[in-house]
mmCIF file of C-alpha atoms in Angstrom:
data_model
loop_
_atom_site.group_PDB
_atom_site.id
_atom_site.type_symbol
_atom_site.label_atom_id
_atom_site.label_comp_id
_atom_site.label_asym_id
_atom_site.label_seq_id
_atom_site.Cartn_x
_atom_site.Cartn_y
_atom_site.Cartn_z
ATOM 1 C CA UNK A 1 -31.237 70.947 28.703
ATOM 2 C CA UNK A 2 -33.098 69.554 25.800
ATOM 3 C CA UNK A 3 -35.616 67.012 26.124
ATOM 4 C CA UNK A 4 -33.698 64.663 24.023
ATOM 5 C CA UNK A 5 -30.620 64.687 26.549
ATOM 6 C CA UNK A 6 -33.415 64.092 29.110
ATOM 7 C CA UNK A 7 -33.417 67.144 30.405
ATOM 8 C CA UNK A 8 -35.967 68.206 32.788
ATOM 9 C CA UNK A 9 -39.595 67.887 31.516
ATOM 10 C CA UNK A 10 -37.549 64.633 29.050
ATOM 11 C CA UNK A 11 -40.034 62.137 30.126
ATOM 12 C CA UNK A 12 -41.818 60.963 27.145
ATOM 13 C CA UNK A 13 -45.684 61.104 27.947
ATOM 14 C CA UNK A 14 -47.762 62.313 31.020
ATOM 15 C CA UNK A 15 -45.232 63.833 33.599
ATOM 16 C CA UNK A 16 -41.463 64.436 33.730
ATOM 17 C CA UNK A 17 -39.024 61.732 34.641
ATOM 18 C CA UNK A 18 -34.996 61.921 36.302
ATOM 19 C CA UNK A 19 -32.713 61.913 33.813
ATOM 20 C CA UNK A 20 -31.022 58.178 33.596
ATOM 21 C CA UNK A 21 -27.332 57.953 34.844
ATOM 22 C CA UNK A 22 -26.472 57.884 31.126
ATOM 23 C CA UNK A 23 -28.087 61.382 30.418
ATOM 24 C CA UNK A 24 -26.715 62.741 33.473
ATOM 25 C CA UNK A 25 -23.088 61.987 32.362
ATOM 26 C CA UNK A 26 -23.682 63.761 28.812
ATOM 27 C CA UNK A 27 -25.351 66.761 30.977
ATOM 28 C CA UNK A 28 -22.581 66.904 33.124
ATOM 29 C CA UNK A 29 -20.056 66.569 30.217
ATOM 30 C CA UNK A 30 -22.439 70.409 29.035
ATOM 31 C CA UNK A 31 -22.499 71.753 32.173
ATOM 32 C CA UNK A 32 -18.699 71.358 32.713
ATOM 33 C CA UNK A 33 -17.480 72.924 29.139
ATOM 34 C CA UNK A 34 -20.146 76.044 29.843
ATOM 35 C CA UNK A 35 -19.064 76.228 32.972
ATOM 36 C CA UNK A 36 -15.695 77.440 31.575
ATOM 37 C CA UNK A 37 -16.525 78.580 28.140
ATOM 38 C CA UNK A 38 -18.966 81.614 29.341
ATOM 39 C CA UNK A 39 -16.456 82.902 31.700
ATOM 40 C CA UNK A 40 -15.588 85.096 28.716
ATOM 41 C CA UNK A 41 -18.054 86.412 26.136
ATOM 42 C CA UNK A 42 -17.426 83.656 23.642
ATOM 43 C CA UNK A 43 -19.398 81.068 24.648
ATOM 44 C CA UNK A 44 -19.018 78.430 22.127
ATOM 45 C CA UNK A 45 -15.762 77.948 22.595
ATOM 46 C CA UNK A 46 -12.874 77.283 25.585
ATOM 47 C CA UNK A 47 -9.687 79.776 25.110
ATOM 48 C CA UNK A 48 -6.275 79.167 26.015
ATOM 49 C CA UNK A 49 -7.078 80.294 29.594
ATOM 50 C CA UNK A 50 -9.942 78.403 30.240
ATOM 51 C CA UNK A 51 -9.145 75.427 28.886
ATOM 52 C CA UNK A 52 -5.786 75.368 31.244
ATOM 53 C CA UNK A 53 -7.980 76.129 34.179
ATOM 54 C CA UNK A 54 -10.480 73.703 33.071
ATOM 55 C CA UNK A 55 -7.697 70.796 33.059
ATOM 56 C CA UNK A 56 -6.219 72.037 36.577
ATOM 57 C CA UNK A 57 -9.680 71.711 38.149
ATOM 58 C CA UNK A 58 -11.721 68.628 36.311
ATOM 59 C CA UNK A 59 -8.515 66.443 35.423
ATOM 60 C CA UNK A 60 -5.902 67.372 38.063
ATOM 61 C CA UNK A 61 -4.875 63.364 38.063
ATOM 62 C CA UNK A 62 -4.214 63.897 34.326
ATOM 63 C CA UNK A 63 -2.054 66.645 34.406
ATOM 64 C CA UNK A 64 -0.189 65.198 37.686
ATOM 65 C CA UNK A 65 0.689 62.020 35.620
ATOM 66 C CA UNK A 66 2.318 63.849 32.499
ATOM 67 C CA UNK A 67 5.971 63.983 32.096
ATOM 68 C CA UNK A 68 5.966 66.869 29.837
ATOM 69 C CA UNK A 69 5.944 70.216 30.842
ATOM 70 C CA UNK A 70 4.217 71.047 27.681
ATOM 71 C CA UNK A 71 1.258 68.886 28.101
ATOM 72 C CA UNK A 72 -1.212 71.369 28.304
ATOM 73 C CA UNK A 73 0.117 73.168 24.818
ATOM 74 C CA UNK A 74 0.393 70.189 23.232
ATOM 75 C CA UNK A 75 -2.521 69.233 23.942
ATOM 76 C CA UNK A 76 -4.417 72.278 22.906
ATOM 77 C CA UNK A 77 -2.775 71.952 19.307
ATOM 78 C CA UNK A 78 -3.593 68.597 18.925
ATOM 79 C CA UNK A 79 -7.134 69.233 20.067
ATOM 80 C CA UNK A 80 -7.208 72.142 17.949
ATOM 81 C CA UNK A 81 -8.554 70.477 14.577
ATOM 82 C CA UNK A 82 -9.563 73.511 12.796
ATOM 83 C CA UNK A 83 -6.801 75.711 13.947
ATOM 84 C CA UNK A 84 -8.573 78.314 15.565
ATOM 85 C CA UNK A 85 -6.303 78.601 18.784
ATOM 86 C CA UNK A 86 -9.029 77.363 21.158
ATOM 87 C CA UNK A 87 -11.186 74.302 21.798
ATOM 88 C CA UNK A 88 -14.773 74.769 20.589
ATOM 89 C CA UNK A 89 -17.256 71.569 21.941
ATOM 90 C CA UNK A 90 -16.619 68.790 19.756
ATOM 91 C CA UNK A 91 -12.688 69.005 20.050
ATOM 92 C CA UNK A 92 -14.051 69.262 23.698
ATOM 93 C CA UNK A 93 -15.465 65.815 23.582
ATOM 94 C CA UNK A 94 -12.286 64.110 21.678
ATOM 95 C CA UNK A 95 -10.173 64.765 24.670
ATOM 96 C CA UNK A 96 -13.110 63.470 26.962
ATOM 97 C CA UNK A 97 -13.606 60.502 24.336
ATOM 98 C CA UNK A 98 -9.856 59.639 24.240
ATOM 99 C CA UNK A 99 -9.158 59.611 28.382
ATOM 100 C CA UNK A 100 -12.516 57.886 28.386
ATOM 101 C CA UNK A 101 -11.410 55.272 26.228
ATOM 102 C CA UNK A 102 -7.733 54.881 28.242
ATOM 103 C CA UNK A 103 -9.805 54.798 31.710
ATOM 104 C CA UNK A 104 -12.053 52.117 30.433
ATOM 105 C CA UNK A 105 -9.334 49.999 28.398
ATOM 106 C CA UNK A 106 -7.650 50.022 32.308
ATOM 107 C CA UNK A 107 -10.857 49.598 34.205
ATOM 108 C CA UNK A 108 -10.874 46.593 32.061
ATOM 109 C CA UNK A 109 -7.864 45.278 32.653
ATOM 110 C CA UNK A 110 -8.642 45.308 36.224
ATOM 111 C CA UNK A 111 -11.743 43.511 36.220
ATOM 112 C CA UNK A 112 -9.960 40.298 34.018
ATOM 113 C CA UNK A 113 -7.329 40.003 36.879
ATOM 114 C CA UNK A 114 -9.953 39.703 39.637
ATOM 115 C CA UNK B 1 -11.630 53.050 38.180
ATOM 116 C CA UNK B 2 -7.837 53.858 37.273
ATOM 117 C CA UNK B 3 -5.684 56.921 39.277
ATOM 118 C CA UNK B 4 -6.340 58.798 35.348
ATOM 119 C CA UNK B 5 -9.613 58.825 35.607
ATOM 120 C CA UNK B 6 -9.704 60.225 38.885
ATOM 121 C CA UNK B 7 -11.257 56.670 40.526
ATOM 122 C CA UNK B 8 -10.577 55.948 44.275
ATOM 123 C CA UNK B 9 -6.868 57.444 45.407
ATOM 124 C CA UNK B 10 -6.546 59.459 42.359
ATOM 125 C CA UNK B 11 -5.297 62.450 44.531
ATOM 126 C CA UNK B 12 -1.659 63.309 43.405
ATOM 127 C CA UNK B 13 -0.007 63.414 47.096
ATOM 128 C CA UNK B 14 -1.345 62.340 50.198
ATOM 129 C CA UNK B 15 -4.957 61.060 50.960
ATOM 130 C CA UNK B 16 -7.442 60.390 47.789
ATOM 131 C CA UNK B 17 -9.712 63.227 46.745
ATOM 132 C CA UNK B 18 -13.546 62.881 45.399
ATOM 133 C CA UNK B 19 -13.104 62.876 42.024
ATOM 134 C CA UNK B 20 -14.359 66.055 39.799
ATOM 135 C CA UNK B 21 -17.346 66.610 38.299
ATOM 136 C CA UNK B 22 -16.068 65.430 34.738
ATOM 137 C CA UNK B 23 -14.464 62.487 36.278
ATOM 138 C CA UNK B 24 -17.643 61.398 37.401
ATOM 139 C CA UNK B 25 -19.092 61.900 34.071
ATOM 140 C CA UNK B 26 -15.949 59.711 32.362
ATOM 141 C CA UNK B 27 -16.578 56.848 35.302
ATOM 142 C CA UNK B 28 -20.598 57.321 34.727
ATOM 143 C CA UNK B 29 -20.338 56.219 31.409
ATOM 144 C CA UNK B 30 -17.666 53.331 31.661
ATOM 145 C CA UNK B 31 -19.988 52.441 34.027
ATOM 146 C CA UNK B 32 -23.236 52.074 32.520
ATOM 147 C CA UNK B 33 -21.382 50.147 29.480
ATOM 148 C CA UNK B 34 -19.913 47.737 30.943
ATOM 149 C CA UNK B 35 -24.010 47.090 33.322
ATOM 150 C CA UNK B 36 -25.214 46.033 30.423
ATOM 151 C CA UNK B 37 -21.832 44.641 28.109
ATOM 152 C CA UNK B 38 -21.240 42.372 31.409
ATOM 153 C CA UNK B 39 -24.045 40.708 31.366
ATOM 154 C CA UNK B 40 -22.960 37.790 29.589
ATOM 155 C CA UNK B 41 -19.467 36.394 28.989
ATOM 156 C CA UNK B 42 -18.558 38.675 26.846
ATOM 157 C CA UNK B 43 -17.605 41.921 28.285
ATOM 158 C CA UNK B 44 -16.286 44.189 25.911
ATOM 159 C CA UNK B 45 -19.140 44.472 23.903
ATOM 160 C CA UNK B 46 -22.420 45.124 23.462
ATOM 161 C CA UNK B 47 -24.008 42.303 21.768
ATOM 162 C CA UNK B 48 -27.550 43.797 19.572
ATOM 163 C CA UNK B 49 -30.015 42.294 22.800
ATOM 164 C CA UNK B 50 -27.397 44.122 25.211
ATOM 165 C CA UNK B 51 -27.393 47.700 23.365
ATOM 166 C CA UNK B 52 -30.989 47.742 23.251
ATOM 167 C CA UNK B 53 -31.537 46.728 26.049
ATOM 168 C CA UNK B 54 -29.133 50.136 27.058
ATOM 169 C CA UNK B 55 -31.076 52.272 24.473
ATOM 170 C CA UNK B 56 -34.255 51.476 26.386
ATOM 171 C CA UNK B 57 -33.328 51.949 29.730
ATOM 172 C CA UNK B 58 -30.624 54.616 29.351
ATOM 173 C CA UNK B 59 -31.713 57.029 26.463
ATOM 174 C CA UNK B 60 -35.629 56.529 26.357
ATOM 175 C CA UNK B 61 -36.422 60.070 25.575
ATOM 176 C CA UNK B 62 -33.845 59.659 22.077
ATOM 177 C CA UNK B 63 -35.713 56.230 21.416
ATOM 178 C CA UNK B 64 -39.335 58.330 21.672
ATOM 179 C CA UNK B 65 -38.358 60.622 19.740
ATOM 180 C CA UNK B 66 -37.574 58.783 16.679
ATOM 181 C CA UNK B 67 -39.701 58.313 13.629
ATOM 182 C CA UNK B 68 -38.108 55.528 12.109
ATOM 183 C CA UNK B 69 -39.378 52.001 13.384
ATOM 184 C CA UNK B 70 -35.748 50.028 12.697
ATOM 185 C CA UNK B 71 -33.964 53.902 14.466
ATOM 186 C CA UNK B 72 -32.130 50.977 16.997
ATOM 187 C CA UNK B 73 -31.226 48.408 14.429
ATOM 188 C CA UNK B 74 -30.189 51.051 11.781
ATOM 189 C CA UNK B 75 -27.675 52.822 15.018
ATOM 190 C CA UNK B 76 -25.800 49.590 15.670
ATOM 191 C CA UNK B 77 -25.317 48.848 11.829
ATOM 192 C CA UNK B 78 -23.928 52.752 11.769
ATOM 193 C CA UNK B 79 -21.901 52.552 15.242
ATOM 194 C CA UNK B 80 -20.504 49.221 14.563
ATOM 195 C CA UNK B 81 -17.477 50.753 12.266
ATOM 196 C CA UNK B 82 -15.203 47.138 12.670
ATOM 197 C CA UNK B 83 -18.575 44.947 11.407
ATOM 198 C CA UNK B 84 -18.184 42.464 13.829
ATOM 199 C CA UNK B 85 -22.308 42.684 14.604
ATOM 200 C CA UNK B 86 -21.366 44.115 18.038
ATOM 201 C CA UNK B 87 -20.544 47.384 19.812
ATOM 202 C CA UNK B 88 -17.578 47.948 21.830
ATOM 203 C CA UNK B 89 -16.527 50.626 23.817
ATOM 204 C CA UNK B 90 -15.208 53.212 21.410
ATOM 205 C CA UNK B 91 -17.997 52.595 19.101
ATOM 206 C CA UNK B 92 -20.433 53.274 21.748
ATOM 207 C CA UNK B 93 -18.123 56.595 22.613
ATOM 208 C CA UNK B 94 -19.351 57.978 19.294
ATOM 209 C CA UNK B 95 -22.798 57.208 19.945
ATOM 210 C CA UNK B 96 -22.482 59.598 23.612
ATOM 211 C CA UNK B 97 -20.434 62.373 21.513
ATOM 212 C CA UNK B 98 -22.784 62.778 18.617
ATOM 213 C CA UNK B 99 -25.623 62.898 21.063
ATOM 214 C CA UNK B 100 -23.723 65.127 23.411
ATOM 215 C CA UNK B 101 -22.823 67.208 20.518
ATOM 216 C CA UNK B 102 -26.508 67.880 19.518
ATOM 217 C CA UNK B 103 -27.911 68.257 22.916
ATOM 218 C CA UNK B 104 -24.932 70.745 23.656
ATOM 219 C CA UNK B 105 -25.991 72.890 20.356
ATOM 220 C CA UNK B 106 -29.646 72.994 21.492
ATOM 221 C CA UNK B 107 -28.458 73.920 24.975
ATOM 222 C CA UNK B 108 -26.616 76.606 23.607
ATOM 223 C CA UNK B 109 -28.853 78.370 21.250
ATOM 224 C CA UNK B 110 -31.714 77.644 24.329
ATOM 225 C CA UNK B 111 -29.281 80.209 26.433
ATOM 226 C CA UNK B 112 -29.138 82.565 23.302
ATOM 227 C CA UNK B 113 -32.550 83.296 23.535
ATOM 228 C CA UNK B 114 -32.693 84.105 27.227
#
């Protein structure tokens, strides 16, 4: 990973440091799009296939909670910003932005009624 | 952390799960806003002492690697898309995803030259 992600050998000056928790979460965020994207020879970007196994493995609570049985379609169109018929990183990280964003406005939520 | 996000008894069914590797990236970083947005009264946002404060701490190797003396002061005025001289959650999304997204391009073209 690149130093500026704080990737090994990140530390600025004499020696290397652990990533923070912050860089880990971006690394992770990486490691889990490559880990479906190369499964075919186009790398940059997840297909049909692999983003539908990616949800059923990283987000099965996601897909468990949708009513429609078109979830997964629907969401690759609306994902699909460029209308290529797959998700390439950045439409990647909307869909990780936007459940982000639901989690937290709920993790809030909880906190206030403590 | 809500059932969504794959938090504590997210497992569709009987008996929680651990959640996946992406879940714990999603949890990571709701996590490591609200350390330093909840550290005074006002949780939803990170006041300017609060984000740099996360800057220094969480992304040191970005910080060093920035030319420009005012790099933190200039980032909040660009983040902070409602001007209310703060950073909330979703602004501080797009500060993750356009760092992601560069680390994740220098990732890739790193594993084209292998």
């Amino acid at each position: 990973m690149s130093k500026q992600c704080g990737g090994p050998g990140a530390g600025a000056g004499a020696g290397a440091r652990d990533p923070t928790a912050l860089e880990k979460c971006m690394q992770g965020i990486i490691e889990v799009f490559h880990k479906y994207a190369d499964s075919d020879k186009d790398c940059q970007y997840l297909s049909n296939k692999e983003f539908k196994e990616m949800l059923k493995n990283e987000l099965p609570s996601f897909i468990a909670a949708q009513k429609d049985p078109n979830v997964v379609d629907n969401l690759i169109r609306s994902l699909d910003d460029n209308n290529d018929n797959k998700v390439d990183f950045k439409e990647f990280l909307n869909l990780i932005a936007g459940l982000s964003f639901s989690c937290e406005r709920m993790y809030a939520q909880k906190k206030m009624k403590k």
